[in-house]
C-alpha positions as a printed Julia matrix, in Angstrom:
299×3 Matrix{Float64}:
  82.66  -73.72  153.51
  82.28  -77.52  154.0
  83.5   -79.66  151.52
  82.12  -82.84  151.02
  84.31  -85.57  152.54
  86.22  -86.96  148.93
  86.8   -83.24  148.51
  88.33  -82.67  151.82
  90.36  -86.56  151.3
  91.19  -84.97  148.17
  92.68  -82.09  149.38
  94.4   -83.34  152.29
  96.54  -85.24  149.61
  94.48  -88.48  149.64
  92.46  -90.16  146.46
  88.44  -89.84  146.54
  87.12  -92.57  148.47
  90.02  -92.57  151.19
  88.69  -92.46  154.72
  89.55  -89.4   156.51
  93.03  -89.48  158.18
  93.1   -89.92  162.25
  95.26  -87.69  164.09
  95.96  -88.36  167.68
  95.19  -86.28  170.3
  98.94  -86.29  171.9
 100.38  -85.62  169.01
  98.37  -82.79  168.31
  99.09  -81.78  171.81
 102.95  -81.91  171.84
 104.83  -79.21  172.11
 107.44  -77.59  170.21
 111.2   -78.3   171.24
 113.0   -75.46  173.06
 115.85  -74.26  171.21
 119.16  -73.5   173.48
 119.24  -69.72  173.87
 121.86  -68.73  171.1
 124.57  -66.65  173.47
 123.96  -69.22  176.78
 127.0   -71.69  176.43
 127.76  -74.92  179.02
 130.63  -73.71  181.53
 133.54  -76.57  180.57
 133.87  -79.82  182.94
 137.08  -79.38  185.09
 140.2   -81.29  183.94
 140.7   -84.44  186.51
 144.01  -84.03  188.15
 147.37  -86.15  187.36
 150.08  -86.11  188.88
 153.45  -85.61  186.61
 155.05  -88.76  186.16
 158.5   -88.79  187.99
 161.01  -89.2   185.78
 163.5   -92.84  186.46
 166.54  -92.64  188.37
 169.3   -92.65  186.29
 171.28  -96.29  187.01
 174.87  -96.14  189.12
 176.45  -97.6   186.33
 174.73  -94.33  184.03
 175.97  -91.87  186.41
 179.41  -93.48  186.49
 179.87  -93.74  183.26
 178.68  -89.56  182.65
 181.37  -88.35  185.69
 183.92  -90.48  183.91
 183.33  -88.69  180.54
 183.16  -85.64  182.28
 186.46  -86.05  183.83
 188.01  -87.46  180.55
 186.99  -83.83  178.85
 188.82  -81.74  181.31
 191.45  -84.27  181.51
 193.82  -82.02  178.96
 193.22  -78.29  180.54
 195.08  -79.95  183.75
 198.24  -78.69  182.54
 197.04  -75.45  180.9
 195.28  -74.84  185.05
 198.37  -75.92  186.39
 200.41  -73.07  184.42
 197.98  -70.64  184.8
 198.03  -71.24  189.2
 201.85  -71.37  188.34
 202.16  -67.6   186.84
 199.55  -66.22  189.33
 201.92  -63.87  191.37
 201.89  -64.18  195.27
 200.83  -61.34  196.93
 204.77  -60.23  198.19
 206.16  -62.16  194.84
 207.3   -64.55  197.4
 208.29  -68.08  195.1
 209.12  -71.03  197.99
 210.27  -74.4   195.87
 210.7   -77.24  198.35
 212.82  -80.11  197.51
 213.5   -82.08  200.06
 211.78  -82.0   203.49
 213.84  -81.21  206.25
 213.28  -83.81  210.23
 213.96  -81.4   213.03
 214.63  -77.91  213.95
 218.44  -78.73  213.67
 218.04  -80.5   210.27
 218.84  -77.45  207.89
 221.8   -74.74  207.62
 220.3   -71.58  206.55
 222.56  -68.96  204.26
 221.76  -66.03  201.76
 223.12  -67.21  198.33
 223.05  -64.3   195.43
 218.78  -63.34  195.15
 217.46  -66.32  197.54
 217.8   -68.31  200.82
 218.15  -71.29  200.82
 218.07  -73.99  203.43
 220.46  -77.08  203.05
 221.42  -80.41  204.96
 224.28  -79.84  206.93
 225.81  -82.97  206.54
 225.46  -83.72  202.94
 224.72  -80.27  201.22
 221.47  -81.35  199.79
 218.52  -78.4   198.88
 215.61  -78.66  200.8
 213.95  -75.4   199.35
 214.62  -72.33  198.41
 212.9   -68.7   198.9
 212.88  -65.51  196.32
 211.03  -62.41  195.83
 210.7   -61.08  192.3
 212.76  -58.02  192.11
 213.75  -57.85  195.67
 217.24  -59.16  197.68
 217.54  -60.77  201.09
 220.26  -59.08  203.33
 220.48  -61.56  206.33
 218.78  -64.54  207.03
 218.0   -65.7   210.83
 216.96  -69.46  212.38
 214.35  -69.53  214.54
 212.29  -71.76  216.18
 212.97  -74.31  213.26
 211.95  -71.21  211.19
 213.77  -68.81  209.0
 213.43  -65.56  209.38
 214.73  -63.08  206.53
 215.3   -59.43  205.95
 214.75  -58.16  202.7
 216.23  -55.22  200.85
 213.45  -53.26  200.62
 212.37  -53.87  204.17
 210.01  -56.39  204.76
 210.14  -59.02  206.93
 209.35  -62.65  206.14
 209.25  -65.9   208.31
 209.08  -69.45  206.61
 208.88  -73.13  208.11
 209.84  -74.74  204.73
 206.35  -75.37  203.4
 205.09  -72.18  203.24
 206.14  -68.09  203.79
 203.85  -67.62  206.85
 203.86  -63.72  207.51
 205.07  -60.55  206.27
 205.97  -57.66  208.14
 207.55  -53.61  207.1
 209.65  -51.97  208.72
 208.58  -48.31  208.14
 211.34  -45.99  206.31
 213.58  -48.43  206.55
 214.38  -49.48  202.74
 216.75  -46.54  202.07
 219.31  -47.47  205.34
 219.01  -50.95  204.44
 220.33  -50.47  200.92
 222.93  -47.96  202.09
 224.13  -49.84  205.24
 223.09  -53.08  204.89
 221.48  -55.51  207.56
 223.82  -56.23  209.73
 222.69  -56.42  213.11
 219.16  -56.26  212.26
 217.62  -59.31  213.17
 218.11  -59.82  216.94
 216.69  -62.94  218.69
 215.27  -62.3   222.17
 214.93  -65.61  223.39
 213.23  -68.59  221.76
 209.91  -66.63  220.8
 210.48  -63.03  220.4
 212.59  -61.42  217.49
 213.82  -57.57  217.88
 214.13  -56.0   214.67
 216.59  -53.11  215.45
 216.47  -49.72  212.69
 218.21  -46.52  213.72
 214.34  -45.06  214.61
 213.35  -47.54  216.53
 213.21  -51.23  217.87
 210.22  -53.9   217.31
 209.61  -56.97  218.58
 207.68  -59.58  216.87
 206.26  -63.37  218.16
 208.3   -65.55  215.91
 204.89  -68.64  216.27
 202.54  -65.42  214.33
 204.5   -62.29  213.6
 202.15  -60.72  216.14
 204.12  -56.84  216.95
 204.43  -57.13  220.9
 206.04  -53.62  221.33
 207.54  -50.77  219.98
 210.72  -48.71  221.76
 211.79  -45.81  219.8
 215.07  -43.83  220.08
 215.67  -40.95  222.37
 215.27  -37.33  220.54
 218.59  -36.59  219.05
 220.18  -39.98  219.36
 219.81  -43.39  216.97
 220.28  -47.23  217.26
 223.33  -48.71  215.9
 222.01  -52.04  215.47
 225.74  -53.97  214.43
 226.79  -52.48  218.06
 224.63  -55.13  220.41
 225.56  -57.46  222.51
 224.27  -60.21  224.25
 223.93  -60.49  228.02
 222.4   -63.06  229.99
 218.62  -62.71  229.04
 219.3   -59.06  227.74
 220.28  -57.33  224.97
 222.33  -54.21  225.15
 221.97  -51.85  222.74
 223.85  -48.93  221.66
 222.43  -45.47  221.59
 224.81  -42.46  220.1
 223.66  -39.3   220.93
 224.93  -35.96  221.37
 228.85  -35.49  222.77
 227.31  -33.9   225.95
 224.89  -36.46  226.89
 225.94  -38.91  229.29
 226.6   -42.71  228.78
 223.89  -43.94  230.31
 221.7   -42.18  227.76
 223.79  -43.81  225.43
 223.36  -47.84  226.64
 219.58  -48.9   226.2
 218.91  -52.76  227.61
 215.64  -54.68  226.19
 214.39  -58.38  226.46
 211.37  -59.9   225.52
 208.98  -57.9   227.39
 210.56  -54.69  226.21
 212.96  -51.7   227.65
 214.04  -52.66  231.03
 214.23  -50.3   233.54
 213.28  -49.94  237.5
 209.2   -50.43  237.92
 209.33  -50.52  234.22
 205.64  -51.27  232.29
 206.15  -54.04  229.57
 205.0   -52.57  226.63
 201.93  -54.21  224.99
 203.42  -57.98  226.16
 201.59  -59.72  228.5
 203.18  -60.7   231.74
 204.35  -64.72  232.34
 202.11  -66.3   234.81
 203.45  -66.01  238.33
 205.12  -62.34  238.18
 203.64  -59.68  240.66
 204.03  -56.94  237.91
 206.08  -54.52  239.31
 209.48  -55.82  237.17
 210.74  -57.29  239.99
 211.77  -61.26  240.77
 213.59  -63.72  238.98
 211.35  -66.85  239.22
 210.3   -66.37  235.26
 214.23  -65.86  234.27
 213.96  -62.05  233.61
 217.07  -60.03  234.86
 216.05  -57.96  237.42
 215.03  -54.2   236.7
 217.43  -52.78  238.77
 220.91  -53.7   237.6
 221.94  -55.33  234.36
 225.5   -55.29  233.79
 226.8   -55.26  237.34
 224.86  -56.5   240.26
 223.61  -54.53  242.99
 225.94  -53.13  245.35
């Protein structure tokens, strides 16, 4: 149906009499807008990068003034770390207090007073340090090398320059003799850098510079070292052997120096030869006594 035009002004909302209302042809033309799809979302925009910002140096007169604080908190546990190092027992419950330090090799007089050794000026008595073992008693004391060398009773061997004990060494089954019989005789010096430590079993020698054992001589089935019967001759030491009534004398008379038992084309045992010796025990360029006699010379 067509309505007259004041009924169709009418009824599009106009008063009679209105012209007609002009629509345009683009914007009757223009399209609805598109509506995002409901589940479709933007992927986010990466994060530019930054570097962390470096923290400041703290100033020298900062870092002063913390390692000073520092130090003033652990100021007072110095003496409670000083006790504590104090009561921490040495391995051999060796205790060394030095005193005085002694100039020279000649400088101190070495004796065995009640439980310790001690090492004293000769000329005016003063202490320059004392040595102890918890528990333990030295028998005989020996100077070496500007070191002192000490037997203990329950047979271990120490050495000690003053400052500090610098090796230990046992003598295997020993402790019961020593106890009983004492150690006289012991401790034999053979020359200025070996030590022969006589025991009724056998005889070791020991570098006095490391303690290092050089060689080992044991006694003859049936007999046994009297180590208080020795005696020094030349570069030797003679050593009595008591064996058996019938075995003969010779058996009985054992001679050793530094390179061990000597005897004709003997074989130092475990020592290494001086420079300039052929090897076969014979010669007298390095001051060894020669193999062949060593109480009387050859006839």
């Amino acid at each position: 149906m067509v309505l007259p035009p004041g009924r169709a002004a009418e009824a599009a909302g106009g008063t009679p009499g209105d012209a007609p209302a002009e629509v345009s042809a683009g914007a009757a033309r223009r399209p609805l807008a598109r509506r995002p799809f409901p589940f479709r979302r933007s992927a986010p925009r990466p994060r530019p990068f930054r570097r962390p910002a470096r923290r400041p140096h703290p100033r020298p007169h900062r870092r002063g003034a913390g390692l000073l604080l520092a130090l003033l908190c652990l100021l007072p546990a110095v003496p409670f770390l000083a006790a504590a190092h104090e009561a921490r027992r040495a391995p051999f419950g060796d205790r060394l207090s030095v005193h005085t330090r002694a100039v020279g090799e000649h400088a101190v007089r070495t004796r065995v007073h009640g439980s310790a050794v001690e090492a004293r000026d000769p000329r005016s008595g003063a202490l320059h340090w004392r040595h102890t073992r918890d528990g333990r008693r030295p028998l005989t004391a020996l100077h070496a090398r500007g070191e002192t060398i000490t037997l203990w009773d329950d047979g271990l061997v120490t050495d000690t320059d003053g400052h500090r004990v610098r090796w230990h060494r046992a003598l295997p089954a020993a402790a019961g003799w020593l106890r009983a019989r004492g150690g006289a005789g012991v401790l034999r010096p053979l020359g200025r850098d070996m030590l022969a430590v006589v025991t009724p079993r056998r005889v070791t020698a020991y570098r006095v510079a490391d303690g290092d054992l050089r060689w080992v001589l044991p006694a003859r089935r049936g007999c046994a070292f009297a180590p208080a019967r020795a005696v020094r001759h030349g570069g030797a030491l003679l050593l009595a052997q008591p064996c058996a009534p019938s075995a003969p004398w010779t058996a009985q008379l054992v001679a050793v120096d530094d390179l061990g038992r000597i005897a004709p084309r003997r074989r130092p045992l475990g020592n290494t030869l001086p420079p300039g010796r052929s090897g076969r025990g014979h010669g007298t360029r390095t001051g060894h006594p020669d193999a062949e006699k060593v109480v009387a010379p050859p006839r």
